[in-house]
Amino acid sequence: MARIRLYTTGWCGFCVRAKVLLDARGLAYEEVSLDDDPAFRQKVYDLGRQWTVPLVTIDGEPVGGYRELVALDRSGLLAERLAA
């Protein structure tokens, strides 16, 4: 089974939405809270080449943020990718 990791902050509305989407699909994920990391933006950039959270990775590969997660879900590619 593919491993989903979600990098988040507590004040991010899109992070909440990403968790709601994954929970609604019954998908297990590991949440990595970056609330206490003053350099979290650099960490997110180093991992996924984006400056904002959430950052979603599947098997260590960055897929983007909330909008990209929704697009994968709506296209059916999220389920396909997790089934592989």
CSV table of C-alpha atoms in Angstrom, one decimal:
chain,number,residue,atom,x,y,z
A,1,MET,CA,0.0,0.0,0.0
A,2,ALA,CA,1.3,3.5,-0.9
A,3,ARG,CA,2.3,5.7,1.9
A,4,ILE,CA,0.8,9.2,2.1
A,5,ARG,CA,2.6,11.9,4.1
A,6,LEU,CA,1.0,15.3,4.7
A,7,TYR,CA,3.1,18.3,5.8
A,8,THR,CA,0.8,20.8,7.5
A,9,THR,CA,0.5,23.7,9.9
A,10,GLY,CA,-2.4,24.2,12.4
A,11,TRP,CA,-3.4,27.5,10.9
A,12,CYS,CA,-3.7,26.4,7.3
A,13,GLY,CA,-7.3,26.0,6.0
A,14,PHE,CA,-6.1,24.0,2.9
A,15,CYS,CA,-4.3,21.6,5.3
A,16,VAL,CA,-7.6,21.0,7.0
A,17,ARG,CA,-9.3,20.4,3.7
A,18,ALA,CA,-6.7,18.0,2.6
A,19,LYS,CA,-7.1,15.9,5.7
A,20,VAL,CA,-10.9,16.0,5.3
A,21,LEU,CA,-10.6,14.7,1.7
A,22,LEU,CA,-8.2,11.9,2.7
A,23,ASP,CA,-10.3,11.0,5.7
A,24,ALA,CA,-13.5,10.9,3.5
A,25,ARG,CA,-11.7,8.5,1.2
A,26,GLY,CA,-10.7,6.3,4.1
A,27,LEU,CA,-7.0,6.8,3.2
A,28,ALA,CA,-4.4,6.5,5.9
A,29,TYR,CA,-1.8,9.2,6.1
A,30,GLU,CA,1.0,10.4,8.3
A,31,GLU,CA,0.6,14.1,9.3
A,32,VAL,CA,3.9,16.0,9.8
A,33,SER,CA,3.1,19.2,11.7
A,34,LEU,CA,5.5,22.0,10.9
A,35,ASP,CA,4.0,24.4,13.5
A,36,ASP,CA,7.2,24.4,15.6
A,37,ASP,CA,9.6,24.7,12.7
A,38,PRO,CA,10.6,28.3,12.1
A,39,ALA,CA,12.2,27.3,8.8
A,40,PHE,CA,9.2,25.2,7.6
A,41,ARG,CA,8.9,27.0,4.3
A,42,GLN,CA,12.4,26.1,3.4
A,43,LYS,CA,11.8,22.5,4.4
A,44,VAL,CA,8.6,22.3,2.3
A,45,TYR,CA,10.5,23.9,-0.6
A,46,ASP,CA,13.3,21.4,-0.3
A,47,LEU,CA,10.9,18.5,-0.3
A,48,GLY,CA,8.4,19.6,-2.9
A,49,ARG,CA,9.6,22.7,-4.7
A,50,GLN,CA,6.7,24.8,-3.3
A,51,TRP,CA,6.7,27.3,-0.5
A,52,THR,CA,3.2,26.6,0.9
A,53,VAL,CA,1.5,23.9,2.9
A,54,PRO,CA,0.0,21.4,2.7
A,55,LEU,CA,2.5,19.4,0.9
A,56,VAL,CA,1.3,15.9,-0.1
A,57,THR,CA,3.8,13.2,-0.9
A,58,ILE,CA,3.0,9.6,-1.9
A,59,ASP,CA,5.8,7.1,-1.4
A,60,GLY,CA,8.1,10.1,-0.9
A,61,GLU,CA,7.3,11.7,-4.2
A,62,PRO,CA,5.7,15.2,-3.9
A,63,VAL,CA,2.3,15.5,-5.6
A,64,GLY,CA,1.6,19.1,-4.6
A,65,GLY,CA,-0.8,20.8,-2.3
A,66,TYR,CA,-4.5,20.7,-1.8
A,67,ARG,CA,-5.5,21.7,-5.3
A,68,GLU,CA,-3.3,19.1,-6.8
A,69,LEU,CA,-4.7,16.5,-4.4
A,70,VAL,CA,-8.3,17.3,-5.4
A,71,ALA,CA,-7.4,17.2,-9.1
A,72,LEU,CA,-5.8,13.7,-8.6
A,73,ASP,CA,-8.9,12.6,-6.7
A,74,ARG,CA,-11.4,13.9,-9.2
A,75,SER,CA,-9.5,12.4,-12.2
A,76,GLY,CA,-9.4,9.0,-10.5
A,77,LEU,CA,-5.6,9.1,-10.6
A,78,LEU,CA,-5.3,9.2,-6.8
A,79,ALA,CA,-7.0,5.9,-6.4
A,80,GLU,CA,-5.0,4.4,-9.3
A,81,ARG,CA,-1.7,5.6,-7.9
A,82,LEU,CA,-2.5,4.2,-4.5
A,83,ALA,CA,-3.6,0.9,-5.9
A,84,ALA,CA,-0.3,0.5,-7.8
